CSV table of C-alpha atoms and ligand atoms in Angstrom, one decimal:
chain,number,residue,atom,x,y,z
A,1,MET,CA,-0.2,0.0,0.1
A,2,ASN,CA,1.3,3.6,-0.9
A,3,LYS,CA,1.9,6.2,1.7
A,4,LEU,CA,0.5,9.5,0.6
A,5,THR,CA,1.1,12.8,0.9
A,6,ILE,CA,-1.5,15.0,-0.2
A,7,GLY,CA,-1.5,18.6,-1.4
A,8,MET,CA,-4.9,20.1,-1.5
A,9,PHE,CA,-6.0,22.7,-3.8
A,10,GLY,CA,-9.6,24.4,-2.2
A,11,PHE,CA,-11.0,24.3,1.0
A,12,GLY,CA,-14.7,25.1,-0.3
A,13,CYS,CA,-17.6,22.9,-0.3
A,14,VAL,CA,-16.2,19.8,-1.6
A,15,GLY,CA,-12.5,21.0,-0.1
A,16,GLN,CA,-13.5,20.5,3.4
A,17,GLY,CA,-16.0,17.8,2.3
A,18,LEU,CA,-12.9,15.5,1.7
A,19,TYR,CA,-10.7,16.8,4.8
A,20,HIS,CA,-14.0,15.6,7.4
A,21,THR,CA,-14.4,12.4,5.7
A,22,LEU,CA,-10.6,12.1,5.9
A,23,LEU,CA,-10.7,12.1,9.1
A,24,TYR,CA,-13.1,8.7,9.6
A,25,SER,CA,-10.7,7.1,7.5
A,26,THR,CA,-8.3,4.1,9.1
A,27,GLY,CA,-8.1,1.8,6.1
A,28,PHE,CA,-5.1,3.9,4.2
A,29,THR,CA,-2.1,6.0,5.1
A,30,THR,CA,-2.2,9.5,4.5
A,31,HIS,CA,-1.6,13.0,5.6
A,32,ILE,CA,-2.7,16.2,4.1
A,33,LYS,CA,0.6,18.4,4.1
A,34,LYS,CA,-0.4,21.2,2.8
A,35,ILE,CA,-4.1,23.5,1.6
A,36,VAL,CA,-3.4,25.8,-0.8
A,37,VAL,CA,-6.5,28.7,-1.4
A,38,LYS,CA,-7.4,31.9,-2.5
A,39,THR,CA,-9.1,34.4,-0.6
A,40,HIS,CA,-6.9,35.6,2.9
A,41,GLY,CA,-9.2,36.4,6.1
A,42,LYS,CA,-11.0,33.6,5.6
A,43,LYS,CA,-11.8,31.7,8.5
A,44,ARG,CA,-11.1,28.1,8.0
A,45,GLU,CA,-12.2,24.8,10.1
A,46,ALA,CA,-8.4,23.4,10.2
A,47,PRO,CA,-5.2,24.1,11.7
A,48,VAL,CA,-3.9,27.8,10.3
A,49,ASP,CA,-0.6,26.3,9.5
A,50,LEU,CA,-2.2,23.8,7.0
A,51,PHE,CA,-3.4,27.3,4.6
A,52,SER,CA,-0.9,28.5,2.0
A,53,PHE,CA,-2.2,30.6,-1.0
A,54,ASN,CA,0.8,30.1,-2.8
A,55,LYS,CA,0.6,27.1,-5.5
A,56,GLU,CA,4.7,26.3,-5.4
A,57,ASP,CA,4.1,25.4,-1.7
A,58,ILE,CA,2.8,22.3,-3.0
A,59,LEU,CA,3.7,22.1,-6.7
A,60,ASN,CA,7.6,22.4,-5.9
A,61,ASP,CA,7.1,20.1,-2.4
A,62,ASP,CA,8.8,16.8,-3.4
A,63,SER,CA,7.6,15.1,-0.7
A,64,ILE,CA,4.2,15.9,-2.0
A,65,ASN,CA,3.0,13.1,-4.3
A,66,VAL,CA,-0.8,13.5,-4.2
A,67,VAL,CA,-2.7,16.7,-5.7
A,68,VAL,CA,-6.2,16.9,-4.8
A,69,GLU,CA,-7.3,19.8,-6.9
A,70,LEU,CA,-10.9,20.8,-6.0
A,71,ILE,CA,-11.0,24.8,-6.8
A,72,ASP,CA,-13.7,26.2,-8.6
A,73,ASP,CA,-11.8,27.9,-11.6
A,74,ALA,CA,-11.2,25.4,-14.1
A,75,ALA,CA,-8.7,27.4,-15.7
A,76,GLU,CA,-6.3,27.8,-12.9
A,77,ALA,CA,-7.7,24.1,-12.2
A,78,PHE,CA,-5.7,22.8,-15.3
A,79,GLU,CA,-2.5,25.2,-14.9
A,80,ILE,CA,-2.5,23.3,-11.8
A,81,VAL,CA,-3.1,19.7,-12.8
A,82,LYS,CA,-0.4,19.9,-15.3
A,83,SER,CA,2.0,21.4,-13.6
A,84,ALA,CA,1.5,18.5,-10.9
A,85,LEU,CA,1.7,15.8,-13.2
A,86,GLN,CA,5.0,16.8,-15.1
A,87,ARG,CA,6.4,16.9,-11.7
A,88,GLY,CA,5.1,13.5,-11.7
A,89,LYS,CA,2.2,13.7,-8.6
A,90,HIS,CA,-0.8,11.5,-8.9
A,91,VAL,CA,-3.6,14.1,-9.1
A,92,ILE,CA,-7.2,13.7,-8.1
A,93,THR,CA,-10.0,16.5,-9.6
A,94,ALA,CA,-13.8,17.0,-9.1
A,95,ASN,CA,-13.7,19.1,-11.9
A,96,LYS,CA,-15.8,18.3,-14.7
A,97,LYS,CA,-15.2,21.4,-16.8
A,98,MET,CA,-11.5,21.2,-16.7
A,99,VAL,CA,-11.4,17.8,-17.4
A,100,ALA,CA,-14.0,17.5,-20.4
A,101,LEU,CA,-12.5,20.5,-22.1
A,102,HIS,CA,-8.8,19.0,-21.6
A,103,LEU,CA,-9.2,15.8,-21.9
A,104,THR,CA,-6.7,14.5,-24.9
A,105,GLU,CA,-4.2,16.2,-23.3
A,106,LEU,CA,-4.5,15.2,-19.6
A,107,LEU,CA,-4.5,11.6,-20.9
A,108,GLN,CA,-1.4,12.1,-22.8
A,109,LEU,CA,-0.2,13.5,-20.0
A,110,GLN,CA,-1.3,10.9,-17.3
A,111,GLU,CA,0.6,8.5,-19.9
A,112,ALA,CA,3.7,10.2,-20.8
A,113,ASN,CA,4.7,11.1,-16.5
A,114,ASP,CA,3.7,7.4,-15.6
A,115,VAL,CA,1.4,9.0,-13.1
A,116,SER,CA,-2.6,8.6,-12.6
A,117,LEU,CA,-5.3,11.0,-12.8
A,118,LEU,CA,-8.4,10.0,-11.3
A,119,TYR,CA,-12.0,12.2,-11.7
A,120,GLU,CA,-14.6,10.0,-9.7
A,121,GLY,CA,-15.9,13.0,-7.9
A,122,ALA,CA,-16.5,14.9,-11.0
A,123,VAL,CA,-19.6,13.0,-12.6
A,124,CYS,CA,-22.9,12.5,-9.9
A,125,GLY,CA,-21.4,13.4,-6.8
A,126,SER,CA,-21.3,10.4,-4.5
A,127,ILE,CA,-22.5,7.7,-7.0
A,128,PRO,CA,-19.2,5.5,-8.6
A,129,ILE,CA,-20.0,5.8,-11.7
A,130,ILE,CA,-16.6,6.4,-14.0
A,131,ARG,CA,-15.2,3.0,-11.8
A,132,THR,CA,-18.2,0.9,-12.5
A,133,LEU,CA,-17.8,2.0,-16.3
A,134,GLU,CA,-14.1,2.0,-16.1
A,135,GLU,CA,-13.7,-1.9,-14.6
A,136,TYR,CA,-17.6,-3.7,-14.4
A,137,PHE,CA,-18.7,-2.4,-18.2
A,138,ASP,CA,-14.9,-2.7,-19.3
A,139,ASN,CA,-15.5,-5.2,-21.9
A,140,GLU,CA,-19.6,-5.0,-22.3
A,141,PRO,CA,-20.6,-3.5,-25.7
A,142,LEU,CA,-23.6,-0.8,-23.9
A,143,HIS,CA,-26.0,0.3,-25.7
A,144,LYS,CA,-26.8,3.7,-24.0
A,145,VAL,CA,-25.8,5.6,-21.2
A,146,SER,CA,-28.4,8.3,-19.8
A,147,GLY,CA,-29.4,10.1,-16.9
A,148,ILE,CA,-30.0,12.9,-14.3
A,149,PHE,CA,-26.2,14.3,-14.4
A,150,ASN,CA,-27.1,17.8,-12.6
A,151,GLY,CA,-28.2,18.1,-8.8
A,152,THR,CA,-29.2,21.8,-9.2
A,153,THR,CA,-31.4,21.6,-11.7
A,154,ASN,CA,-32.9,18.2,-11.0
A,155,TYR,CA,-33.7,20.3,-7.3
A,156,ILE,CA,-34.9,23.1,-9.0
A,157,LEU,CA,-37.2,20.8,-10.9
A,158,THR,CA,-38.4,19.1,-8.1
A,159,LYS,CA,-38.9,22.4,-5.9
A,160,THR,CA,-40.8,24.2,-8.6
A,161,LEU,CA,-42.8,21.7,-10.3
A,162,HIS,CA,-43.9,19.2,-7.4
A,163,GLU,CA,-43.9,22.3,-4.2
A,164,GLY,CA,-44.7,25.0,-6.1
A,165,MET,CA,-41.7,26.7,-5.2
A,166,ASN,CA,-40.7,29.9,-7.3
A,167,TYR,CA,-37.6,29.6,-9.7
A,168,ALA,CA,-35.4,32.3,-8.1
A,169,GLU,CA,-35.9,30.8,-4.3
A,170,ALA,CA,-35.5,26.8,-5.9
A,171,LEU,CA,-32.0,28.4,-6.8
A,172,SER,CA,-31.1,30.0,-4.1
A,173,GLN,CA,-31.8,27.0,-1.8
A,174,ALA,CA,-29.4,24.6,-4.2
A,175,GLN,CA,-26.9,27.6,-3.8
A,176,GLU,CA,-27.1,27.9,0.2
A,177,LYS,CA,-26.9,23.7,0.4
A,178,GLY,CA,-23.7,23.7,-2.0
A,179,PHE,CA,-25.5,22.1,-4.8
A,180,ALA,CA,-25.0,24.6,-7.3
A,181,GLU,CA,-21.9,25.9,-9.4
A,182,THR,CA,-20.3,28.9,-8.3
A,183,ASP,CA,-21.7,31.0,-11.5
A,184,PRO,CA,-25.2,29.0,-11.7
A,185,THR,CA,-25.7,29.1,-15.8
A,186,SER,CA,-23.2,26.2,-16.1
A,187,ASP,CA,-25.9,24.3,-14.7
A,188,VAL,CA,-28.9,25.9,-15.8
A,189,GLU,CA,-28.3,25.8,-19.5
A,190,GLY,CA,-26.7,22.7,-19.4
A,191,TYR,CA,-22.7,23.2,-19.9
A,192,ASP,CA,-22.6,21.0,-16.3
A,193,VAL,CA,-24.1,17.9,-17.7
A,194,MET,CA,-22.5,18.3,-21.3
A,195,TYR,CA,-18.9,18.3,-19.4
A,196,LYS,CA,-20.1,15.1,-17.7
A,197,THR,CA,-21.4,13.7,-20.7
A,198,ILE,CA,-18.1,14.0,-22.4
A,199,ILE,CA,-16.4,12.2,-19.6
A,200,VAL,CA,-19.0,9.5,-19.5
A,201,ALA,CA,-18.3,8.7,-23.1
A,202,LEU,CA,-14.7,8.2,-22.5
A,203,GLN,CA,-15.4,5.8,-19.8
A,204,SER,CA,-18.3,4.1,-21.8
A,205,PHE,CA,-17.5,4.2,-25.2
A,206,GLY,CA,-13.9,5.0,-26.1
A,207,VAL,CA,-14.6,8.2,-27.5
A,208,LEU,CA,-13.1,11.8,-27.3
A,209,LEU,CA,-16.0,14.3,-27.8
A,210,ASP,CA,-15.3,17.9,-28.5
A,211,SER,CA,-18.1,19.9,-26.3
A,212,THR,CA,-18.8,22.1,-29.7
A,213,GLN,CA,-20.2,18.8,-31.4
A,214,LEU,CA,-23.1,18.7,-29.2
A,215,VAL,CA,-26.6,19.3,-28.6
A,216,ARG,CA,-27.2,20.7,-25.4
A,217,THR,CA,-30.0,23.2,-23.4
A,218,GLY,CA,-30.9,23.3,-20.4
A,219,ILE,CA,-34.1,24.4,-18.2
A,220,THR,CA,-34.6,28.2,-18.3
A,221,ASN,CA,-37.4,27.8,-20.9
A,222,ILE,CA,-39.7,25.5,-19.0
A,223,LYS,CA,-43.3,27.2,-18.5
A,224,ALA,CA,-45.9,25.8,-16.2
A,225,LYS,CA,-47.7,25.0,-19.3
A,226,ASP,CA,-45.1,22.5,-20.6
A,227,VAL,CA,-44.9,20.8,-17.0
A,228,ALA,CA,-49.0,20.9,-17.5
A,229,PHE,CA,-48.6,19.2,-20.8
A,230,ALA,CA,-46.5,16.8,-19.7
A,231,ALA,CA,-48.9,15.8,-17.1
A,232,THR,CA,-51.8,15.1,-19.6
A,233,GLN,CA,-48.8,12.7,-21.1
A,234,HIS,CA,-48.2,11.2,-17.4
A,235,LYS,CA,-44.8,12.3,-17.6
A,236,VAL,CA,-42.4,14.6,-16.3
A,237,ILE,CA,-39.7,17.1,-17.2
A,238,LYS,CA,-36.0,15.9,-16.3
A,239,LEU,CA,-32.8,17.4,-18.1
A,240,LEU,CA,-31.0,14.1,-19.3
A,241,ALA,CA,-27.8,13.2,-20.6
A,242,ASN,CA,-27.7,11.1,-23.0
A,243,VAL,CA,-24.8,9.1,-25.0
A,244,VAL,CA,-25.7,6.6,-27.6
A,245,LYS,CA,-24.8,4.1,-30.0
A,246,GLN,CA,-26.2,4.1,-33.1
A,247,SER,CA,-26.7,1.3,-35.6
A,248,ASP,CA,-24.5,2.4,-38.0
A,249,GLY,CA,-21.7,2.2,-35.0
A,250,GLY,CA,-21.7,5.9,-34.8
A,251,VAL,CA,-22.1,7.7,-30.7
A,252,ALA,CA,-24.7,10.5,-30.7
A,253,ALA,CA,-24.9,12.6,-27.3
A,254,TYR,CA,-26.9,14.7,-26.4
A,255,ILE,CA,-27.8,16.8,-23.4
A,256,LEU,CA,-31.9,17.8,-23.1
A,257,PRO,CA,-35.2,18.3,-21.2
A,258,ALA,CA,-36.8,15.4,-21.6
A,259,LEU,CA,-40.7,13.9,-21.1
A,260,VAL,CA,-39.9,11.3,-18.9
A,261,ALA,CA,-42.9,8.6,-18.1
A,262,ASN,CA,-44.0,8.9,-14.3
A,263,ASN,CA,-43.5,5.4,-13.6
A,264,HIS,CA,-39.6,5.2,-15.1
A,265,SER,CA,-36.7,5.4,-12.4
A,266,LEU,CA,-35.7,8.8,-13.3
A,267,ALA,CA,-39.0,10.0,-13.5
A,268,ASN,CA,-38.3,9.0,-9.2
A,269,VAL,CA,-34.8,11.0,-8.8
A,270,HIS,CA,-35.8,13.8,-6.7
A,271,ASN,CA,-34.1,17.0,-5.2
A,272,GLU,CA,-30.4,17.0,-5.5
A,273,PHE,CA,-30.3,13.2,-6.6
A,274,ASN,CA,-28.9,11.8,-9.6
A,275,GLY,CA,-29.5,8.9,-11.7
A,276,VAL,CA,-27.8,6.9,-14.2
A,277,VAL,CA,-29.1,4.2,-16.8
A,278,VAL,CA,-26.7,1.5,-18.5
A,279,GLU,CA,-28.0,-0.2,-20.9
A,280,GLY,CA,-25.5,-3.4,-21.6
A,281,GLU,CA,-25.9,-5.4,-24.6
A,282,PHE,CA,-25.9,-8.3,-21.7
A,283,SER,CA,-26.4,-7.2,-18.6
A,284,GLY,CA,-29.1,-5.5,-19.7
A,285,THR,CA,-30.7,-2.0,-18.2
A,286,GLN,CA,-29.3,-1.1,-14.3
A,287,PHE,CA,-30.1,1.9,-13.1
A,288,PHE,CA,-28.0,3.5,-10.4
A,289,MET,CA,-29.3,6.5,-8.2
A,290,GLY,CA,-27.4,9.0,-5.4
A,291,ARG,CA,-26.4,12.5,-3.8
A,292,GLY,CA,-25.1,14.2,-7.2
A,293,ALA,CA,-23.8,17.4,-5.3
A,294,GLY,CA,-23.0,18.6,-1.9
A,295,SER,CA,-19.9,18.4,0.5
A,296,TYR,CA,-19.9,15.0,2.1
A,297,PRO,CA,-21.3,12.8,-1.2
A,298,THR,CA,-18.7,14.3,-3.4
A,299,GLY,CA,-15.8,14.0,-0.7
A,300,ALA,CA,-16.8,11.0,-0.6
A,301,ALA,CA,-16.0,10.0,-4.0
A,302,VAL,CA,-13.0,11.7,-3.9
A,303,LEU,CA,-11.9,10.1,-0.9
A,304,SER,CA,-12.3,6.5,-2.6
A,305,ASP,CA,-10.0,8.0,-5.4
A,306,VAL,CA,-8.0,8.6,-2.8
A,307,SER,CA,-8.6,5.3,-1.2
A,308,ALA,CA,-7.4,3.6,-4.8
A,309,LEU,CA,-4.7,5.6,-5.1
A,310,SER,CA,-3.8,4.0,-2.2
A,311,TYR,CA,-3.3,0.7,-3.6
A,312,GLY,CA,-1.6,2.4,-7.2
A,313,TYR,CA,-5.0,2.3,-8.8
A,314,ARG,CA,-5.2,4.2,-12.5
A,315,TYR,CA,-7.8,4.4,-15.1
A,316,ALA,CA,-6.9,2.1,-17.9
A,317,PHE,CA,-9.3,4.0,-20.4
A,318,LYS,CA,-10.1,0.0,-21.5
A,319,LYS,CA,-12.8,0.9,-24.1
A,320,HIS,CA,-10.8,3.5,-25.5
A,321,ALA,CA,-7.4,1.6,-25.7
A,322,GLN,CA,-9.5,-1.1,-27.7
A,323,LYS,CA,-9.4,0.8,-30.4
A,324,ILE,CA,-13.5,0.3,-31.2
A,325,HIS,CA,-13.7,3.9,-31.7
A,326,TYR,CA,-17.2,4.2,-32.9
A,327,GLY,CA,-17.3,7.8,-34.5
A,328,PHE,CA,-19.2,10.6,-33.4
A,329,THR,CA,-22.9,11.5,-34.5
A,330,ASN,CA,-25.7,14.0,-34.7
A,331,ASN,CA,-27.4,12.1,-37.7
A,332,VAL,CA,-29.9,11.0,-35.1
A,333,VAL,CA,-33.8,11.5,-35.2
A,334,LEU,CA,-35.6,11.9,-32.0
A,335,PRO,CA,-39.1,12.5,-31.3
A,336,ILE,CA,-39.7,15.9,-29.2
A,337,PHE,CA,-41.6,18.4,-27.9
A,338,ILE,CA,-41.5,22.3,-28.4
A,339,SER,CA,-43.1,25.1,-27.0
A,340,SER,CA,-42.3,29.5,-27.0
A,341,THR,CA,-44.2,32.0,-25.9
A,342,VAL,CA,-44.1,33.5,-29.6
A,343,GLN,CA,-46.1,32.0,-32.3
A,344,GLU,CA,-43.0,32.3,-35.4
A,345,ASP,CA,-40.9,30.4,-33.0
A,346,ILE,CA,-42.6,27.4,-33.7
A,347,ASP,CA,-43.5,28.2,-36.8
A,348,SER,CA,-40.1,28.3,-37.9
A,349,VAL,CA,-38.8,24.8,-36.7
A,350,SER,CA,-40.2,21.9,-39.4
A,351,LEU,CA,-40.7,18.6,-37.6
A,352,VAL,CA,-41.8,15.5,-39.5
A,353,GLU,CA,-44.7,14.1,-38.1
A,354,GLU,CA,-45.6,17.1,-37.2
A,355,LYS,CA,-48.7,17.9,-34.8
A,356,ILE,CA,-49.8,20.9,-33.6
A,357,LEU,CA,-51.1,21.1,-29.8
A,358,PRO,CA,-54.0,23.6,-28.9
A,359,VAL,CA,-52.9,26.9,-28.4
A,360,THR,CA,-53.9,29.0,-25.3
A,361,GLU,CA,-53.1,32.7,-24.3
A,362,ASN,CA,-49.7,33.6,-25.3
A,363,TYR,CA,-48.7,29.5,-25.8
A,364,PHE,CA,-47.8,27.4,-29.0
A,365,SER,CA,-46.5,23.9,-28.8
A,366,LYS,CA,-46.0,20.7,-30.9
A,367,THR,CA,-44.4,17.8,-31.3
A,368,GLY,CA,-42.8,15.9,-34.2
A,369,HIS,CA,-39.2,14.6,-35.5
A,370,ILE,CA,-36.2,16.6,-36.1
A,371,ASN,CA,-33.1,15.5,-37.0
A,372,LEU,CA,-30.2,16.6,-34.2
A,373,ASN,CA,-28.0,18.6,-37.1
A,374,MET,CA,-31.1,20.8,-37.6
A,375,LEU,CA,-32.1,21.0,-33.8
A,376,LYS,CA,-29.0,22.1,-33.3
A,377,GLN,CA,-28.9,25.0,-35.6
A,378,GLN,CA,-32.4,26.1,-34.6
A,379,LEU,CA,-31.5,26.2,-30.7
A,380,ILE,CA,-29.0,28.7,-31.8
A,381,GLN,CA,-31.6,31.1,-34.2
A,382,THR,CA,-34.7,30.2,-31.2
A,383,PRO,CA,-33.4,30.9,-28.0
A,384,ARG,CA,-36.6,31.4,-26.4
A,385,LEU,CA,-37.7,27.6,-27.6
A,386,PHE,CA,-38.7,24.8,-24.7
A,387,VAL,CA,-37.2,21.9,-26.1
A,388,ALA,CA,-38.2,18.4,-24.3
A,389,THR,CA,-37.5,14.8,-26.1
A,390,LEU,CA,-40.8,12.6,-25.9
B,401,NAP,N1,-20.6,21.7,-4.9
B,401,NAP,C1,-20.2,19.8,-5.4
B,401,NAP,O1,-21.6,19.8,-4.8
B,401,NAP,C2,-20.0,19.7,-6.2
B,401,NAP,C3,-20.5,18.3,-7.3
B,401,NAP,C4,-19.3,17.8,-7.7
B,401,NAP,C5,-18.0,18.8,-8.1
B,401,NAP,N2,-18.2,20.2,-7.6
B,401,NAP,C6,-16.6,20.2,-8.0
B,401,NAP,O2,-15.2,20.4,-7.1
B,401,NAP,C7,-15.0,22.0,-7.4
B,401,NAP,C8,-15.0,22.4,-6.3
B,401,NAP,O3,-16.1,22.8,-6.3
B,401,NAP,P1,-16.9,24.0,-4.3
B,401,NAP,O4,-17.9,23.4,-5.1
B,401,NAP,O5,-16.0,22.9,-3.6
B,401,NAP,O6,-16.4,25.0,-4.7
B,401,NAP,P2,-16.6,26.4,-3.8
B,401,NAP,O7,-17.1,25.6,-2.4
B,401,NAP,O8,-16.7,27.6,-4.4
B,401,NAP,O9,-14.7,26.4,-3.3
B,401,NAP,C9,-13.5,26.6,-4.0
B,401,NAP,C10,-12.5,26.8,-3.3
B,401,NAP,O10,-11.5,27.3,-4.0
B,401,NAP,C11,-10.6,28.1,-3.6
B,401,NAP,N3,-9.9,28.6,-5.0
B,401,NAP,C12,-10.6,29.2,-6.0
B,401,NAP,N4,-9.5,29.7,-7.1
B,401,NAP,C13,-8.3,29.1,-6.2
B,401,NAP,C14,-7.3,29.4,-6.5
B,401,NAP,N5,-6.8,30.2,-7.8
B,401,NAP,N6,-6.2,28.7,-5.9
B,401,NAP,C15,-6.3,28.0,-4.7
B,401,NAP,N7,-7.7,28.0,-4.4
B,401,NAP,C16,-8.6,28.2,-5.0
B,401,NAP,C17,-11.3,28.5,-2.7
B,401,NAP,O11,-10.7,29.9,-2.2
B,401,NAP,P3,-11.1,30.8,-1.0
B,401,NAP,O12,-11.8,29.6,0.0
B,401,NAP,O13,-9.8,31.0,-0.2
B,401,NAP,O14,-12.0,31.1,-1.5
B,401,NAP,C18,-12.3,27.5,-2.4
B,401,NAP,O15,-11.8,26.9,-1.3
B,401,NAP,C19,-15.3,22.2,-8.4
B,401,NAP,O16,-14.7,21.8,-9.7
B,401,NAP,C20,-16.8,22.0,-8.8
B,401,NAP,O17,-17.2,22.1,-10.4
B,401,NAP,C21,-18.6,20.5,-7.1
C-alpha cells in the first residue's frame, strides 16, 4: 500500500467534505501536508498552519506525491493539474469542466509522466459511475448511458414542479446547500451536464468528444404549461444526459430536457439526487441513484479516489484502448416536444410527423421528429424555444 502525502487545492464545499471524511478513514495512510486557497482572511475550520496562498508550496514540494484539486476555476485548475502531472504527482480532481475540455491532453500527460489521474467526484457526486463503467463494464458493449447528471437542476425542477416554489427561490436554496456551481449558468443551461457527458462518453464508449459537437440546452425556458402538458401524458420533465450507440456504429451524445414517464426510474429521482441508466448488450438495463452534489457526497467520491490511489489504481481507459472508436454522430432523429410564448418560434421549426397542439394564451406548442443536426441549428436561431425529447 502506498503512503500518500497530499497537497490540496481549495477548501470550499467539496474540499471541506473531503477533509472531514479523511478524518474518519482508517483504512489507508494519508497525510494532508498543505492546502492552498485563494482568499486571505477567511475563517477556516482546520489548523491555520495547513494553509498557504502560494501554489508552489505544493507543486515544488517533492514529499507531496498526490495533488487533490478542488477549486472552482477550471482554467487555473488545468494549469495546476498539468504542472502536478508533469512533476510526477498523481492527481485527483472533481472539476468536470477542466477534465472534459482537456481530456486528450490529460490522457497524454498521465501516460507520459507515468502517473494517475482520477476524477470520480467530477460526475454524479456520490454515484460510483466512472469506476463502474471503467472496471465493471470494461468489456461489455453498451447501447446507452443516460440519466440525471446535475443535482442543481434536478433540485430546481423538483421544488418548482412538485412543491410550487418559484425558480429564484429554488436556485437560491440549491446554492445555500452547496449543490450549485459558483456560476449557476453552467448548471441551468446544461453546460455542467455536457462536461459530465463528455467524460462518461470516454469511459463508456471510448470516444473523445469535442464540446462544440454536442446538442445542449438547459431548463431556463420551461413554463408551467409545459409541465401541465407533460402531466397530461403521465410524464414529468427532467434534464437528461444521453450517450447512445447508433446502429451504424456511431455514438450520439446530447443534453436535453425530456418528458419522462411517471413510472420510469428517472422520474422518481428527486432533489439533488442523480440517476444513471446503463444499458448493456448482455447485462440489460441497470439503474444507479445517489446524491449528485454536496459537500459530503462529493467528498466521499474524492475519498474513494484517494483510497484507490493508495493501492496504485489508475484508469486504463479500456474502451478507448480497445480502439473500437465509434465515431461521433449527430445524424439521429428524435421525437420531440417544442413550445414557446411566440408563435413564429414554433412556425420556424419544421418537424416530421408534426402535430400542432391546442393554442392557449401566449402559448404555442407542437410535437414531431427532428434530426439532431437541425435541432442544433434551431436552438441557436430560436433561443426562447423550450425543447424536450418524448
Ligand atoms: N459543490 C458540489 O456539490 C460539487 C459536486 C461535484 C463537483 N464539484 C466540483 O468541485 C470543485 C470545487 O467545487 P466547490 O463547490 O467545493 O467550490 P467552492 O465551494 O466555491 O470552493 C472553491 C474553493 O477553491 C478555492 N480557490 C478558487 N480559486 C483558487 C485558486 N486559484 N487557488 C487556490 N484556491 C482557489 C477557494 O478558495 P477560498 O476559500 O480562499 O475562496 C475555495 O476554497 C469544482 O470544480 C466543482 O465543479 C462540486
